[in-house]
């Protein structure tokens, strides 16, 4: 059985993952309006991945005999100042998520909840991968100043992205 403090932290993280999903979906809609359909697809895949991050926590809370508490999801922004600004926001957002995950692991360690420490290692590694992939895209977009033929090349590459769900166990 999970203790109340950790249950609360896990529910908070689940809400943050759902907000992330919402944010990427909003970015996907914005980028589609900019005719960047490849990047819009990329955001919609990220929307699915974030939902799966939330669902992994949902299942874990239940598996540990805890209570899932669905709170209000913050409203995401709906407009940005172009694709470079979108990725600038993503880099900052994912860095905030990494800090939240690290804090959650700190709490699990303090509470000596080894199962939660072990489960959260997946998120720790996932954040390394996410931060690396969004930073690379951000740097490439800055190199081409978010325009020209380079943008269409990156848009085509973004269109190739496939959905990889978080493992449920
Ligand atoms: Fe689920 Fe983008 O972190």
mmCIF file of C-alpha atoms and ligand atoms in Angstrom:
data_model
loop_
_atom_site.group_PDB
_atom_site.id
_atom_site.type_symbol
_atom_site.label_atom_id
_atom_site.label_comp_id
_atom_site.label_asym_id
_atom_site.label_seq_id
_atom_site.Cartn_x
_atom_site.Cartn_y
_atom_site.Cartn_z
ATOM 1 C CA UNK A 1 0.000 0.000 0.000
ATOM 2 C CA UNK A 2 1.314 3.405 -0.948
ATOM 3 C CA UNK A 3 1.525 6.159 1.653
ATOM 4 C CA UNK A 4 -0.606 9.316 1.284
ATOM 5 C CA UNK A 5 2.328 11.639 0.668
ATOM 6 C CA UNK A 6 3.583 9.585 -2.265
ATOM 7 C CA UNK A 7 0.059 8.978 -3.535
ATOM 8 C CA UNK A 8 -0.366 12.747 -3.682
ATOM 9 C CA UNK A 9 2.969 13.231 -5.512
ATOM 10 C CA UNK A 10 2.118 10.521 -8.050
ATOM 11 C CA UNK A 11 -1.299 12.081 -8.694
ATOM 12 C CA UNK A 12 0.391 15.468 -9.176
ATOM 13 C CA UNK A 13 2.798 13.940 -11.698
ATOM 14 C CA UNK A 14 -0.079 12.251 -13.527
ATOM 15 C CA UNK A 15 -1.768 15.648 -13.824
ATOM 16 C CA UNK A 16 1.477 17.173 -15.158
ATOM 17 C CA UNK A 17 1.708 14.433 -17.807
ATOM 18 C CA UNK A 18 -1.908 15.079 -18.823
ATOM 19 C CA UNK A 19 -1.157 18.797 -19.052
ATOM 20 C CA UNK A 20 1.883 17.949 -21.205
ATOM 21 C CA UNK A 21 -0.392 15.956 -23.516
ATOM 22 C CA UNK A 22 -2.761 18.920 -23.742
ATOM 23 C CA UNK A 23 0.099 21.335 -24.425
ATOM 24 C CA UNK A 24 1.470 19.208 -27.296
ATOM 25 C CA UNK A 25 -2.012 18.822 -28.748
ATOM 26 C CA UNK A 26 -2.425 22.594 -28.700
ATOM 27 C CA UNK A 27 0.961 22.985 -30.397
ATOM 28 C CA UNK A 28 -0.131 20.421 -33.002
ATOM 29 C CA UNK A 29 -3.222 22.469 -33.822
ATOM 30 C CA UNK A 30 -1.174 25.682 -34.037
ATOM 31 C CA UNK A 31 1.452 24.105 -36.323
ATOM 32 C CA UNK A 32 -1.186 22.661 -38.602
ATOM 33 C CA UNK A 33 -2.488 26.226 -39.037
ATOM 34 C CA UNK A 34 1.086 27.212 -40.029
ATOM 35 C CA UNK A 35 0.998 24.477 -42.732
ATOM 36 C CA UNK A 36 3.716 22.544 -40.892
ATOM 37 C CA UNK A 37 1.842 19.269 -41.048
ATOM 38 C CA UNK A 38 4.910 17.137 -40.302
ATOM 39 C CA UNK A 39 5.557 19.000 -37.050
ATOM 40 C CA UNK A 40 1.837 18.906 -36.281
ATOM 41 C CA UNK A 41 2.021 15.107 -36.658
ATOM 42 C CA UNK A 42 5.091 15.047 -34.374
ATOM 43 C CA UNK A 43 3.134 16.961 -31.709
ATOM 44 C CA UNK A 44 0.160 14.628 -32.033
ATOM 45 C CA UNK A 45 2.467 11.636 -31.499
ATOM 46 C CA UNK A 46 3.911 13.401 -28.469
ATOM 47 C CA UNK A 47 0.330 13.954 -27.244
ATOM 48 C CA UNK A 48 -0.190 10.176 -27.360
ATOM 49 C CA UNK A 49 3.130 9.495 -25.622
ATOM 50 C CA UNK A 50 2.313 11.931 -22.800
ATOM 51 C CA UNK A 51 -1.065 10.263 -22.335
ATOM 52 C CA UNK A 52 0.733 6.939 -21.994
ATOM 53 C CA UNK A 53 3.079 8.493 -19.387
ATOM 54 C CA UNK A 54 -0.017 9.544 -17.415
ATOM 55 C CA UNK A 55 -1.592 6.097 -17.779
ATOM 56 C CA UNK A 56 1.519 4.358 -16.479
ATOM 57 C CA UNK A 57 1.154 6.396 -13.261
ATOM 58 C CA UNK A 58 -2.616 5.783 -13.199
ATOM 59 C CA UNK A 59 -2.030 2.014 -13.275
ATOM 60 C CA UNK A 60 0.792 2.171 -10.762
ATOM 61 C CA UNK A 61 -1.292 4.104 -8.197
ATOM 62 C CA UNK A 62 -4.065 1.504 -8.564
ATOM 63 C CA UNK A 63 -1.633 -1.429 -8.396
ATOM 64 C CA UNK A 64 -0.294 -0.072 -5.099
ATOM 65 C CA UNK A 65 -3.768 0.190 -3.605
ATOM 66 C CA UNK A 66 -3.775 3.991 -3.849
ATOM 67 C CA UNK A 67 -6.467 6.396 -4.932
ATOM 68 C CA UNK A 68 -6.386 8.029 -8.370
ATOM 69 C CA UNK A 69 -7.433 11.669 -8.012
ATOM 70 C CA UNK A 70 -8.150 13.442 -11.271
ATOM 71 C CA UNK A 71 -7.713 17.176 -10.849
ATOM 72 C CA UNK A 72 -8.376 20.051 -13.222
ATOM 73 C CA UNK A 73 -5.978 20.189 -16.192
ATOM 74 C CA UNK A 74 -4.470 23.623 -16.802
ATOM 75 C CA UNK A 75 -5.456 25.307 -20.079
ATOM 76 C CA UNK A 76 -2.503 25.372 -22.487
ATOM 77 C CA UNK A 77 -1.471 28.324 -24.634
ATOM 78 C CA UNK A 78 -2.978 28.290 -28.111
ATOM 79 C CA UNK A 79 -0.565 30.463 -30.038
ATOM 80 C CA UNK A 80 3.195 30.960 -30.365
ATOM 81 C CA UNK A 81 5.543 33.178 -32.359
ATOM 82 C CA UNK A 82 6.492 30.484 -34.868
ATOM 83 C CA UNK A 83 8.130 27.063 -34.756
ATOM 84 C CA UNK A 84 11.326 28.218 -32.983
ATOM 85 C CA UNK A 85 9.225 29.727 -30.190
ATOM 86 C CA UNK A 86 7.255 26.453 -29.929
ATOM 87 C CA UNK A 87 10.481 24.481 -29.372
ATOM 88 C CA UNK A 88 11.839 27.104 -26.990
ATOM 89 C CA UNK A 89 8.687 26.488 -24.895
ATOM 90 C CA UNK A 90 9.074 22.707 -25.170
ATOM 91 C CA UNK A 91 12.693 22.740 -23.988
ATOM 92 C CA UNK A 92 11.688 24.814 -20.933
ATOM 93 C CA UNK A 93 8.618 22.675 -20.280
ATOM 94 C CA UNK A 94 10.493 19.362 -20.400
ATOM 95 C CA UNK A 95 13.201 20.732 -18.128
ATOM 96 C CA UNK A 96 10.445 21.585 -15.593
ATOM 97 C CA UNK A 97 9.018 18.054 -15.927
ATOM 98 C CA UNK A 98 12.482 16.587 -15.295
ATOM 99 C CA UNK A 99 12.741 18.631 -12.071
ATOM 100 C CA UNK A 100 9.321 17.370 -10.964
ATOM 101 C CA UNK A 101 10.354 13.763 -11.625
ATOM 102 C CA UNK A 102 13.599 14.214 -9.722
ATOM 103 C CA UNK A 103 11.690 15.693 -6.765
ATOM 104 C CA UNK A 104 9.251 12.773 -6.828
ATOM 105 C CA UNK A 105 12.144 10.303 -6.720
ATOM 106 C CA UNK A 106 13.619 12.297 -3.801
ATOM 107 C CA UNK A 107 10.332 11.923 -1.890
ATOM 108 C CA UNK A 108 10.171 8.182 -2.689
ATOM 109 C CA UNK A 109 13.744 7.791 -1.382
ATOM 110 C CA UNK A 110 12.986 9.729 1.800
ATOM 111 C CA UNK A 111 9.895 7.586 2.348
ATOM 112 C CA UNK A 112 12.000 4.465 1.643
ATOM 113 C CA UNK A 113 9.467 3.355 -0.997
ATOM 114 C CA UNK A 114 11.752 1.219 -3.143
ATOM 115 C CA UNK A 115 8.998 0.131 -5.538
ATOM 116 C CA UNK A 116 8.272 3.757 -6.458
ATOM 117 C CA UNK A 117 11.980 4.542 -6.789
ATOM 118 C CA UNK A 118 12.313 1.571 -9.181
ATOM 119 C CA UNK A 119 9.183 2.423 -11.200
ATOM 120 C CA UNK A 120 10.223 6.074 -11.538
ATOM 121 C CA UNK A 121 13.561 5.106 -13.087
ATOM 122 C CA UNK A 122 11.710 4.656 -16.374
ATOM 123 C CA UNK A 123 10.670 8.351 -16.227
ATOM 124 C CA UNK A 124 14.196 9.438 -15.308
ATOM 125 C CA UNK A 125 15.595 7.734 -18.439
ATOM 126 C CA UNK A 126 12.701 8.866 -20.612
ATOM 127 C CA UNK A 127 13.373 12.495 -19.673
ATOM 128 C CA UNK A 128 17.016 12.173 -20.767
ATOM 129 C CA UNK A 129 15.815 10.931 -24.149
ATOM 130 C CA UNK A 130 13.067 13.561 -24.466
ATOM 131 C CA UNK A 131 15.303 16.453 -23.488
ATOM 132 C CA UNK A 132 17.978 15.289 -25.957
ATOM 133 C CA UNK A 133 15.559 14.912 -28.876
ATOM 134 C CA UNK A 134 13.780 18.243 -28.344
ATOM 135 C CA UNK A 135 17.063 20.105 -27.790
ATOM 136 C CA UNK A 136 18.428 18.701 -31.056
ATOM 137 C CA UNK A 137 15.323 19.795 -32.974
ATOM 138 C CA UNK A 138 15.419 23.197 -31.262
ATOM 139 C CA UNK A 139 19.101 23.710 -32.208
ATOM 140 C CA UNK A 140 18.463 22.623 -35.811
ATOM 141 C CA UNK A 141 15.483 24.988 -36.063
ATOM 142 C CA UNK A 142 17.599 27.860 -34.729
ATOM 143 C CA UNK A 143 20.353 27.049 -37.278
ATOM 144 C CA UNK A 144 17.906 27.495 -40.146
ATOM 145 C CA UNK A 145 16.192 30.388 -38.322
ATOM 146 C CA UNK A 146 12.931 28.486 -38.532
ATOM 147 C CA UNK A 147 12.473 29.024 -42.242
ATOM 148 C CA UNK A 148 13.468 28.225 -45.821
ATOM 149 C CA UNK A 149 14.031 24.845 -47.485
ATOM 150 C CA UNK A 150 15.612 23.519 -44.260
ATOM 151 C CA UNK A 151 12.290 23.939 -42.491
ATOM 152 C CA UNK A 152 10.496 21.835 -45.083
ATOM 153 C CA UNK A 153 13.179 19.158 -44.782
ATOM 154 C CA UNK A 154 12.760 19.027 -40.990
ATOM 155 C CA UNK A 155 8.975 19.061 -41.376
ATOM 156 C CA UNK A 156 9.194 15.999 -43.622
ATOM 157 C CA UNK A 157 11.422 14.227 -41.102
ATOM 158 C CA UNK A 158 9.038 15.121 -38.256
ATOM 159 C CA UNK A 159 6.266 13.447 -40.250
ATOM 160 C CA UNK A 160 8.057 10.071 -39.936
ATOM 161 C CA UNK A 161 7.706 9.910 -36.170
ATOM 162 C CA UNK A 162 5.934 6.818 -34.811
ATOM 163 C CA UNK A 163 4.180 6.315 -31.471
ATOM 164 C CA UNK A 164 6.077 4.396 -28.780
ATOM 165 C CA UNK A 165 3.880 3.933 -25.698
ATOM 166 C CA UNK A 166 5.316 3.822 -22.184
ATOM 167 C CA UNK A 167 5.503 0.226 -20.909
ATOM 168 C CA UNK A 168 2.605 -0.318 -18.496
ATOM 169 C CA UNK A 169 4.676 -2.436 -16.104
HETATM 170 FE FE1 LIG B 1 6.073 12.807 -20.066
HETATM 171 FE FE2 LIG B 1 7.359 14.933 -21.856
HETATM 172 O O1 LIG B 1 7.353 14.055 -20.260
#
